[in-house]
PDB file of C-alpha atoms in Angstrom:
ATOM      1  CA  UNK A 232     -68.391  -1.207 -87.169  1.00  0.00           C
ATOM      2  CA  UNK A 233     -65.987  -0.789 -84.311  1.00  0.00           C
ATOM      3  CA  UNK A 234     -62.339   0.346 -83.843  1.00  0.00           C
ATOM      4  CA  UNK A 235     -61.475   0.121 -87.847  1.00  0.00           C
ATOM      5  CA  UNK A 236     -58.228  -0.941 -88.855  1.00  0.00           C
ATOM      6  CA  UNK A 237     -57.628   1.965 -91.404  1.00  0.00           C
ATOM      7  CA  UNK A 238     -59.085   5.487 -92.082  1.00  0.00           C
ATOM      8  CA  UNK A 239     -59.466   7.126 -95.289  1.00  0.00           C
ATOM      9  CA  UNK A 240     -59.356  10.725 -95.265  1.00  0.00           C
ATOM     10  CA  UNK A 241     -60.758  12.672 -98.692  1.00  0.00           C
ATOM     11  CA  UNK A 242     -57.839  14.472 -99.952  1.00  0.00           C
ATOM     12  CA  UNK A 243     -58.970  17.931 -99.694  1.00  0.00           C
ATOM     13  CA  UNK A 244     -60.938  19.787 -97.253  1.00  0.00           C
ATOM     14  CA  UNK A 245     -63.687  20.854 -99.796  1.00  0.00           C
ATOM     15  CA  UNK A 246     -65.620  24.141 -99.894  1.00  0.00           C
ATOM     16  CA  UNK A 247     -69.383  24.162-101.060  1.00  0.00           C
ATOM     17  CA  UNK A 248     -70.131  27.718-101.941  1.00  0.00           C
ATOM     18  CA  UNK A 249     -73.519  29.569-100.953  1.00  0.00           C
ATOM     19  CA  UNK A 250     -74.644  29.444-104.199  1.00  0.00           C
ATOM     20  CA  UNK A 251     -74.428  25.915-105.160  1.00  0.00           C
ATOM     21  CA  UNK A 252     -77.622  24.033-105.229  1.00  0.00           C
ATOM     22  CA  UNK A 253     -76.541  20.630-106.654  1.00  0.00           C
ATOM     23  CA  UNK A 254     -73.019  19.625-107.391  1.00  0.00           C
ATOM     24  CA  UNK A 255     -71.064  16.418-107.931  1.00  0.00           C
ATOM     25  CA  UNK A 256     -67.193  16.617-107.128  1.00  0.00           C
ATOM     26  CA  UNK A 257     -64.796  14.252-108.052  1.00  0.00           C
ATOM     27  CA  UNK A 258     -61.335  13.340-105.581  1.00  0.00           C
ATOM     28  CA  UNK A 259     -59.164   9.974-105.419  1.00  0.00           C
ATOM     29  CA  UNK A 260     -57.163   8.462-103.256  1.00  0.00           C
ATOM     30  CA  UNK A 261     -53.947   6.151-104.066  1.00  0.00           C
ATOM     31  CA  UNK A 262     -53.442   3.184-101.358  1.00  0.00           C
ATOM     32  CA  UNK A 263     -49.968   3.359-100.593  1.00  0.00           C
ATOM     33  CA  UNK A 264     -47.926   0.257 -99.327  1.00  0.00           C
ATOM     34  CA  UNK A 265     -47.150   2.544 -96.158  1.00  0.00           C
ATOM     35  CA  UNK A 266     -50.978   2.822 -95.396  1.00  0.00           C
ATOM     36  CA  UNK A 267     -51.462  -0.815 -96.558  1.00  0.00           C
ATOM     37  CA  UNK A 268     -48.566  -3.103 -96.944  1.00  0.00           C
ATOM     38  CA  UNK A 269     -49.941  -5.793 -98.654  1.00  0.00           C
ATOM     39  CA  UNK A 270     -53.567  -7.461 -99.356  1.00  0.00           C
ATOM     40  CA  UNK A 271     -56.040  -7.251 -97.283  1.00  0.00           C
ATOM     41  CA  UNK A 272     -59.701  -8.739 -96.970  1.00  0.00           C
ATOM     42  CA  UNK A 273     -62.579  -6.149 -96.148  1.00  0.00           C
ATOM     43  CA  UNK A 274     -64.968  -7.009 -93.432  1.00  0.00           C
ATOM     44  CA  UNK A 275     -66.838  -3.637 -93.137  1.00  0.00           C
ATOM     45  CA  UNK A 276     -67.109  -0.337 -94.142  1.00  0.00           C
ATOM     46  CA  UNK A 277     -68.089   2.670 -92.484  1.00  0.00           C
ATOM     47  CA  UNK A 278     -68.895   6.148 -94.519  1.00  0.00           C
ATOM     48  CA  UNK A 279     -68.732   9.501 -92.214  1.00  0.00           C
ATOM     49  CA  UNK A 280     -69.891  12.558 -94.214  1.00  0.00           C
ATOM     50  CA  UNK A 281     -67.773  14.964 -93.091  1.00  0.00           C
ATOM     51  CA  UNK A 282     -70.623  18.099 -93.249  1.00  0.00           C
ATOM     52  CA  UNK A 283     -74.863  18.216 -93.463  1.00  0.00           C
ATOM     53  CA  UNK A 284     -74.340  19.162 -97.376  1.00  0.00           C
ATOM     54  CA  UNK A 285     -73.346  15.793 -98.299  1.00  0.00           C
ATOM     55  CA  UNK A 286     -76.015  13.971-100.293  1.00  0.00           C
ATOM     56  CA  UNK A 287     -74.123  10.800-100.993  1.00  0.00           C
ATOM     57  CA  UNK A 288     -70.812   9.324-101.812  1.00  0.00           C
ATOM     58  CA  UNK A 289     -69.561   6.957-104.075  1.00  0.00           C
ATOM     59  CA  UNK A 290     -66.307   5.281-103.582  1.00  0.00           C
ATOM     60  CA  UNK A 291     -65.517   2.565-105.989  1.00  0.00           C
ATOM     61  CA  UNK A 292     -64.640   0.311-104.774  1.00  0.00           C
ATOM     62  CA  UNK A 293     -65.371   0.466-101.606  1.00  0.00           C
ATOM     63  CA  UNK A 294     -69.568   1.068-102.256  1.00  0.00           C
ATOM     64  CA  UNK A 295     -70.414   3.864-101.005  1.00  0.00           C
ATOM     65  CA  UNK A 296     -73.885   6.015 -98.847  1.00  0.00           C
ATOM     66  CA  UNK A 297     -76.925   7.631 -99.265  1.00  0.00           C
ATOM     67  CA  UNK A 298     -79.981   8.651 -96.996  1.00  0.00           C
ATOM     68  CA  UNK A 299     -80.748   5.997 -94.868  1.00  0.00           C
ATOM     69  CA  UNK A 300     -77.853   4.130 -95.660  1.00  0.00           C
ATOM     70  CA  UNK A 301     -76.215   1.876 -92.522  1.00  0.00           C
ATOM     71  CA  UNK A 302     -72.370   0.710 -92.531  1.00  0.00           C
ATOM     72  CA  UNK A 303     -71.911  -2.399 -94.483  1.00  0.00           C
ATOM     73  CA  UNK A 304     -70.731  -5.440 -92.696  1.00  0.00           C
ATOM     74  CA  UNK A 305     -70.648  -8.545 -95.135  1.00  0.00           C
ATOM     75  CA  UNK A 306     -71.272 -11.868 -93.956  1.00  0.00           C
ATOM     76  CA  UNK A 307     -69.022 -13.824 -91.789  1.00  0.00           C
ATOM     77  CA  UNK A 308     -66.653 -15.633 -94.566  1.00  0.00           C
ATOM     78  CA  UNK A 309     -67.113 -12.872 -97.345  1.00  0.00           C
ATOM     79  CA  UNK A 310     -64.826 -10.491 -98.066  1.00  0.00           C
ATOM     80  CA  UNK A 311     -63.615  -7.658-100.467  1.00  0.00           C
ATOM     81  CA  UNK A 312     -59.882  -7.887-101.288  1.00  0.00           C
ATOM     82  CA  UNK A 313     -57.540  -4.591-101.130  1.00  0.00           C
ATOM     83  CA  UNK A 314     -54.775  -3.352-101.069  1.00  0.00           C
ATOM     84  CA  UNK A 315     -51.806  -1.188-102.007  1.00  0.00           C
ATOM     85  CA  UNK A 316     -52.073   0.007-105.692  1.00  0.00           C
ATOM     86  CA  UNK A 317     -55.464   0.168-105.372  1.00  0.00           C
ATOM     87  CA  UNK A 318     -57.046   3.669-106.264  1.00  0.00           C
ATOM     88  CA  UNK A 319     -60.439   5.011-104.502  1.00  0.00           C
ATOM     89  CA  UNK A 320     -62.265   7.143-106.222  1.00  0.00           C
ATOM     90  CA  UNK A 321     -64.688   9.396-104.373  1.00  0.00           C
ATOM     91  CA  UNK A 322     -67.672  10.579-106.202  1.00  0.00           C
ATOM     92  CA  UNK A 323     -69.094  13.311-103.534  1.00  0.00           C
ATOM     93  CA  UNK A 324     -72.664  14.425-104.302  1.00  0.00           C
ATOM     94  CA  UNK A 325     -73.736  17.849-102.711  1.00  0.00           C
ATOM     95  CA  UNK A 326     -76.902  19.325-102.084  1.00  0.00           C
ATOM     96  CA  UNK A 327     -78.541  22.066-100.078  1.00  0.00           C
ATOM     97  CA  UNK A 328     -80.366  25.079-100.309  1.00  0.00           C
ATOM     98  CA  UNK A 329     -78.743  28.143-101.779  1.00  0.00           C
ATOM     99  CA  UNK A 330     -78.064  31.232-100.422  1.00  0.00           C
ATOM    100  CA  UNK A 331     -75.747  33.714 -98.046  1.00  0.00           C
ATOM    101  CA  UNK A 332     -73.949  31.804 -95.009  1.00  0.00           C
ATOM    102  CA  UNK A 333     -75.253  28.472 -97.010  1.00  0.00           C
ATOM    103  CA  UNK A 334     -71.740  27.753 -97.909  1.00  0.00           C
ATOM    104  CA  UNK A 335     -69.855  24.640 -96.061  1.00  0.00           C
ATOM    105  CA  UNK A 336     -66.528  22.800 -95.710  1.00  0.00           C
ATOM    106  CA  UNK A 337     -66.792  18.936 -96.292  1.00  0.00           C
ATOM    107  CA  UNK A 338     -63.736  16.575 -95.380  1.00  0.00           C
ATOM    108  CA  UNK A 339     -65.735  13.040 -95.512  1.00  0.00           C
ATOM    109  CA  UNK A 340     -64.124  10.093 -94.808  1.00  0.00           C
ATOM    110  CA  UNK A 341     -64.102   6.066 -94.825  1.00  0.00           C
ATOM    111  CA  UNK A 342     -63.751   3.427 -92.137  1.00  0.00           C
ATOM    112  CA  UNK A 343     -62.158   0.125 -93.043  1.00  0.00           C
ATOM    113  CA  UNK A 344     -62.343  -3.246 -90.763  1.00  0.00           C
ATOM    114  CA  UNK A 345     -60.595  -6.091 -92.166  1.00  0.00           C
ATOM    115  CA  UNK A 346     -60.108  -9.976 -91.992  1.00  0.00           C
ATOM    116  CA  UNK A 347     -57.447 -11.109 -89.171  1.00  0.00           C
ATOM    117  CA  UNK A 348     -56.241 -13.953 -91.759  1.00  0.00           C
ATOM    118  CA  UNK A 349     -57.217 -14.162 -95.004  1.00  0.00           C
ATOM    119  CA  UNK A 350     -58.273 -17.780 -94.244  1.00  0.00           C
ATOM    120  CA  UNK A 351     -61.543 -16.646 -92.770  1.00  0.00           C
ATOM    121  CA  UNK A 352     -62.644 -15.484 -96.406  1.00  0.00           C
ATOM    122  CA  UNK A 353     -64.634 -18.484 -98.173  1.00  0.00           C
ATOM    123  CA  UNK A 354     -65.925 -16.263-101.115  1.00  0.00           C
ATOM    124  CA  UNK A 355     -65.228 -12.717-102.407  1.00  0.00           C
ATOM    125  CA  UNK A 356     -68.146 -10.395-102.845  1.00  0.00           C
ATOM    126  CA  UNK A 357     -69.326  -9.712-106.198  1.00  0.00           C
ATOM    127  CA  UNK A 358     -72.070  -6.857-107.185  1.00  0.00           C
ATOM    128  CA  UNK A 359     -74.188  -5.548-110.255  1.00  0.00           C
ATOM    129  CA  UNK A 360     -76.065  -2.392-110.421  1.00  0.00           C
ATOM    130  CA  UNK A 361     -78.665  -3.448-112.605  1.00  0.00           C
ATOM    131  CA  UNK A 362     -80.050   0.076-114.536  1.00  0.00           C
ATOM    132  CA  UNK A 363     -80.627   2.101-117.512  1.00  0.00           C
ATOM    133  CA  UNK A 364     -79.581   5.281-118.997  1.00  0.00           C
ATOM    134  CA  UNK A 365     -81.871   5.804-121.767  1.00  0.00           C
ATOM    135  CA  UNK A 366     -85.214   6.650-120.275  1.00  0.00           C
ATOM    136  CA  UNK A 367     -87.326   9.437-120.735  1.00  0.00           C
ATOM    137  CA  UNK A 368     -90.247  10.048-118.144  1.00  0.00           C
ATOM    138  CA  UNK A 369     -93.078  11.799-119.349  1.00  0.00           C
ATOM    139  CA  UNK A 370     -94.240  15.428-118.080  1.00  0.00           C
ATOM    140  CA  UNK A 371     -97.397  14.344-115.719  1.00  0.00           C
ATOM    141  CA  UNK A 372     -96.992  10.633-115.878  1.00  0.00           C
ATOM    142  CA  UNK A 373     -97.213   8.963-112.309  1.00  0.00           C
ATOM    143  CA  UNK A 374     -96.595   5.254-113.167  1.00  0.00           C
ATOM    144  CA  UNK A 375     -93.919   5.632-115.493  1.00  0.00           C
ATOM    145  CA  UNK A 376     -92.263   1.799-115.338  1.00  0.00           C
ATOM    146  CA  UNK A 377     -89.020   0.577-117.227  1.00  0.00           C
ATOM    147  CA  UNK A 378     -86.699  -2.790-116.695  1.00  0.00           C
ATOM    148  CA  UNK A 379     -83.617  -4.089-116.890  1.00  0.00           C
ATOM    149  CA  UNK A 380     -81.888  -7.636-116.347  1.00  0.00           C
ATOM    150  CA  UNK A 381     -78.977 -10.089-115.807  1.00  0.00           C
ATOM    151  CA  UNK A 382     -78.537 -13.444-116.383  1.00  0.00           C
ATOM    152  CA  UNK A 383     -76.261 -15.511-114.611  1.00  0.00           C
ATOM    153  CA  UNK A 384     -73.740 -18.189-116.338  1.00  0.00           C
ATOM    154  CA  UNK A 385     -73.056 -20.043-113.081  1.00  0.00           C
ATOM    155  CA  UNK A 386     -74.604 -21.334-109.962  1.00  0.00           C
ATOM    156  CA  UNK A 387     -75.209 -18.063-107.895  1.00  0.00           C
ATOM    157  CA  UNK A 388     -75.988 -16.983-103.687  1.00  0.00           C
ATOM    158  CA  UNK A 389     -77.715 -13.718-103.760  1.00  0.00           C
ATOM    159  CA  UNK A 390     -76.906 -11.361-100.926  1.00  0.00           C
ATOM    160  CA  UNK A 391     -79.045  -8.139-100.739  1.00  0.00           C
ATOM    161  CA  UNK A 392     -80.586  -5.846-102.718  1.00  0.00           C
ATOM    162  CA  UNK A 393     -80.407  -2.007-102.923  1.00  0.00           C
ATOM    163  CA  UNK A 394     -82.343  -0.036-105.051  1.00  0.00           C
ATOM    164  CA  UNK A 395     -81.987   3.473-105.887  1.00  0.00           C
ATOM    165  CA  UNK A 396     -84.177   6.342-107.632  1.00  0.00           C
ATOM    166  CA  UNK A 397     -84.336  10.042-107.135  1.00  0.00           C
ATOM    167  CA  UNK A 398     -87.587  11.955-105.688  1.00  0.00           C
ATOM    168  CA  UNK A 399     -89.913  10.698-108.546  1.00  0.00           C
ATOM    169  CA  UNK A 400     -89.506   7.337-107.554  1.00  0.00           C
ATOM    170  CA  UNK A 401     -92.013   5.435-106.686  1.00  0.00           C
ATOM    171  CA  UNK A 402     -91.465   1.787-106.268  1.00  0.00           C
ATOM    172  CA  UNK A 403     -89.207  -1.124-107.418  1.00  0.00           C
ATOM    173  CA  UNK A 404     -89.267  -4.549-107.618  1.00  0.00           C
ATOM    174  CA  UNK A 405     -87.095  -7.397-108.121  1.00  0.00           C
ATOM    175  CA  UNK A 406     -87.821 -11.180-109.740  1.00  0.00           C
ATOM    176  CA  UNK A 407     -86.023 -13.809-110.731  1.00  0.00           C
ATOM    177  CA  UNK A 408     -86.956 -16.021-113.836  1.00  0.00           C
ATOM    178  CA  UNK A 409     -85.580 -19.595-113.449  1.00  0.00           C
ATOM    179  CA  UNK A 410     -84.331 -21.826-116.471  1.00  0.00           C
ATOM    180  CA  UNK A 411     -87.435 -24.140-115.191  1.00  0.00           C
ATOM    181  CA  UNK A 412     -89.913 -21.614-116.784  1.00  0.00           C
ATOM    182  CA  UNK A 413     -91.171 -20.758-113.320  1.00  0.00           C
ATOM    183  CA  UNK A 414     -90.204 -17.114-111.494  1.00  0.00           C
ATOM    184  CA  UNK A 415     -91.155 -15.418-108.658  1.00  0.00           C
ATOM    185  CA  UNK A 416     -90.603 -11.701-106.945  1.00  0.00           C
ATOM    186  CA  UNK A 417     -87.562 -11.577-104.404  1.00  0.00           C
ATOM    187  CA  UNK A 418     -88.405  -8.170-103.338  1.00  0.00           C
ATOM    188  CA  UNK A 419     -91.030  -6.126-103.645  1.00  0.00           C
ATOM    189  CA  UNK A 420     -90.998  -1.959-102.881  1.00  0.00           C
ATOM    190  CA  UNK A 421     -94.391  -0.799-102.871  1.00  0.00           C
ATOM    191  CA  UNK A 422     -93.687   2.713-101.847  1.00  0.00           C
ATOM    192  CA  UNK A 423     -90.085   4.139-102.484  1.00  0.00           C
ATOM    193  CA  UNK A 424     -88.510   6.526-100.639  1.00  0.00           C
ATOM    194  CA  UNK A 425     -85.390   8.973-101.474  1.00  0.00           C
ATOM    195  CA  UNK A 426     -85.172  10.056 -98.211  1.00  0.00           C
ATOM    196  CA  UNK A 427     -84.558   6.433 -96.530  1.00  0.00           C
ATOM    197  CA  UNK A 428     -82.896   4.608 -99.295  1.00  0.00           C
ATOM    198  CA  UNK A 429     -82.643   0.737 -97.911  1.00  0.00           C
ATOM    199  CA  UNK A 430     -80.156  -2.479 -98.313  1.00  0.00           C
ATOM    200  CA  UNK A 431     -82.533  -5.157 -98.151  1.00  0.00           C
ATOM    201  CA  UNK A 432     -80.435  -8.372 -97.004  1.00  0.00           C
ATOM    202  CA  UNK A 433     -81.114 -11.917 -96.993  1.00  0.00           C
ATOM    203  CA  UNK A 434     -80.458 -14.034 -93.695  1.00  0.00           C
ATOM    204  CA  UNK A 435     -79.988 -17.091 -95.348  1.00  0.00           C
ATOM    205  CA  UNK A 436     -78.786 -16.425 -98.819  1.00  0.00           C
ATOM    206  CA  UNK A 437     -80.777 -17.151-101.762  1.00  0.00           C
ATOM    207  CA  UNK A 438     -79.628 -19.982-104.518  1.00  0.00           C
ATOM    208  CA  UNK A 439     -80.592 -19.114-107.540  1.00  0.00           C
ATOM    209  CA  UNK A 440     -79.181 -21.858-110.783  1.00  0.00           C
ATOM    210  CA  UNK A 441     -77.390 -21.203-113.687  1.00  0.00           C
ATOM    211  CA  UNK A 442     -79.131 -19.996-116.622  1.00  0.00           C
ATOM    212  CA  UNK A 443     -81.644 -17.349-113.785  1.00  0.00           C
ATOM    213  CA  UNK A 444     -82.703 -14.158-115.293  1.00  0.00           C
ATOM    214  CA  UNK A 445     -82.874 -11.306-112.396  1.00  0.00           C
ATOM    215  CA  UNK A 446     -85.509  -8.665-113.565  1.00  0.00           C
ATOM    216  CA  UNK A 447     -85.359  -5.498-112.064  1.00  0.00           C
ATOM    217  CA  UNK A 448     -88.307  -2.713-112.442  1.00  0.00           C
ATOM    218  CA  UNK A 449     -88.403   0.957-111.304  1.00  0.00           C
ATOM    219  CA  UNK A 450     -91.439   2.983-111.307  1.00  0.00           C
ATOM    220  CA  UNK A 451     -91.670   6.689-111.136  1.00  0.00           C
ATOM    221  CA  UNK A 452     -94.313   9.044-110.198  1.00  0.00           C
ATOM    222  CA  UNK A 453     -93.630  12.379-112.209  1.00  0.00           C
ATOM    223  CA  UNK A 454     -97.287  13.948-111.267  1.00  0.00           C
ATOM    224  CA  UNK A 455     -98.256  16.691-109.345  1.00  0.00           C
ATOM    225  CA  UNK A 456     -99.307  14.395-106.751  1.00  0.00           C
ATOM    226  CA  UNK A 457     -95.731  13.685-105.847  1.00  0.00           C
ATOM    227  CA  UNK A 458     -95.272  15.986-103.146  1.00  0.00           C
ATOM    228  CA  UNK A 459     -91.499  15.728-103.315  1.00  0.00           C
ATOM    229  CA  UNK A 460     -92.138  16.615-107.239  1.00  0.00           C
ATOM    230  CA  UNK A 461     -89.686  19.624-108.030  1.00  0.00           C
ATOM    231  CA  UNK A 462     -91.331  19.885-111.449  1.00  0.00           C
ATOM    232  CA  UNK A 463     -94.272  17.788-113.078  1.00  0.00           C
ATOM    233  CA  UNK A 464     -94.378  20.018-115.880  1.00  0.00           C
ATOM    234  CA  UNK A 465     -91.342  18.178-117.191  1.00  0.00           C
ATOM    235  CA  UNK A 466     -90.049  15.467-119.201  1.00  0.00           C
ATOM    236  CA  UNK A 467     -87.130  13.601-116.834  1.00  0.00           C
ATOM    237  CA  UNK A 468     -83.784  11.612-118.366  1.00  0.00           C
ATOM    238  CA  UNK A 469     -81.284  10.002-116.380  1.00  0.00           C
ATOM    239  CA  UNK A 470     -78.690  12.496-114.768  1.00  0.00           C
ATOM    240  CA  UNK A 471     -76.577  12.893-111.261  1.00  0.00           C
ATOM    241  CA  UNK A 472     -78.827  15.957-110.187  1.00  0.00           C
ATOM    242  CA  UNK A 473     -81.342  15.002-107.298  1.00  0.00           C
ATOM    243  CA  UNK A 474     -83.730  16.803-109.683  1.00  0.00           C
ATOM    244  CA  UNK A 475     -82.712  14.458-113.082  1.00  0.00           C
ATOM    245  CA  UNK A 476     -83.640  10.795-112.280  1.00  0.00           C
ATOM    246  CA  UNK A 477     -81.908   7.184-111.936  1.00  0.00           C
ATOM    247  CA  UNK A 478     -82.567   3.828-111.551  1.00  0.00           C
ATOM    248  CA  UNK A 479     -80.535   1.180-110.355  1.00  0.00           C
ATOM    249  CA  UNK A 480     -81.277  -2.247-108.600  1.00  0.00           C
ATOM    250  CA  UNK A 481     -77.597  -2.836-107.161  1.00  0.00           C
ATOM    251  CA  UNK A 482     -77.608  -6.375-106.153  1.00  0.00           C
ATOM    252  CA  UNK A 483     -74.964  -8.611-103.982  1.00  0.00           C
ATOM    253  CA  UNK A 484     -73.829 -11.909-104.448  1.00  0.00           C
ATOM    254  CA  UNK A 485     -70.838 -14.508-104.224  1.00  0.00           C
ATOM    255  CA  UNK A 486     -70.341 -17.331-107.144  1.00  0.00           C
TER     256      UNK A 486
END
């Protein structure tokens, strides 16, 4: 993203011990009027995992990176506001094999690049992470498929789409329903991948009318043909392990 305009530092230099496997930490940080003194308008963001034992991060509300992830740069115009008062809370995922001289130090930080003049912001960025908690996949299934949806009140521009699964997923798809009656799929993802999670972004943004039901659909493969598979034996919920499963169809948009 360039020279940013302000660094954010995690607040402690972390220690993942040999023996960890999986782990979610939790830190925050406090913007203080001597790092920022007054509001600002976000133009990019920049994650830098500060060891190889990172997974991902979340950082509400800053977003946040996983593998394959690139450094977000909105669109010229849109913007994120912040500013002093505001709190970021890092979510830091960990994951690596266990074992002696495994163990390593993690001090991850954030790059911010703002607006010169908040006059150059036409619309603040808005987001929804589109999921569901209360699935169960079935021991052996390998087209296990569940939904969930928004519908917007008002006039809408979407912006990209991200979405996210563990290593049973298997594809995801997104379509929009229109108060018309008609509908049609805005992205398709015929074969998901953990390892090279994707923002998918529009380059002209797409106007969708009031009343538009977004559909999003996940699909998991829980078989023992899933060569990243750590168990087919087993009946998956939803949980932060990279072993447990998620779905979310994060989507971006301004009003």
């Amino acid at each position: 993203i360039g020279e940013p305009d302000l660094v954010l530092t995690m607040p402690e230099n972390y220690f993942v011990n040999d023996d960890v496997e999986d782990i979610y930490v939790n830190f925050s940080t406090k913007i203080t009027e001597g790092m920022l003194p007054e509001d600002v308008f976000i133009k990019a963001v920049e994650f830098k995992p500060g060891s190889p034992v990172v997974h991902h991060i979340i950082a509400q509300p800053l977003g946040g990176i996983a593998p394959g992830n690139d450094p977000t740069v909105y669109p010229e115009g849109i913007g994120q506001k912040f500013g002093p008062g505001v709190t970021v809370d890092w979510q830091m995922h960990y994951h690596k094999e266990p074992g002696p001289g495994t163990g390593s130090y993690d001090q991850s930080q954030i790059a911010l690049k703002f607006y010169e003049d908040e006059s150059q912001v036409t619309h603040e960025l808005q987001g929804a992470p589109l999921g569901r908690f209360d699935f169960q996949i079935p021991a052996g299934d390998a087209n296990y498929t569940i939904s969930s949806a928004q519908t917007f009140e008002y006039d809408t521009e979407l912006i990209s789409f991200t979405p996210h699964m563990h290593l049973r997923g298997k594809a995801a798809k997104y379509e929009a329903f229109y108060p018309d009656g008609s509908s049609e799929v805005l992205l398709d993802v015929p074969v998901y991948d953990f390892n090279w999670q994707t923002s998918y972004g529009y380059k002209e943004f797409k106007k969708i009318p009031k009343g538009t039901k977004i559909v999003f659909t996940s699909t998991w493969d829980n078989s023992e043909d899933n060569i990243y598979n750590p168990d087919p034996s087993k009946t998956i919920g939803w949980g932060h392990p990279t072993t447990d499963e998620m779905s979310f169809g994060f989507m971006s948009y301004i009003d």
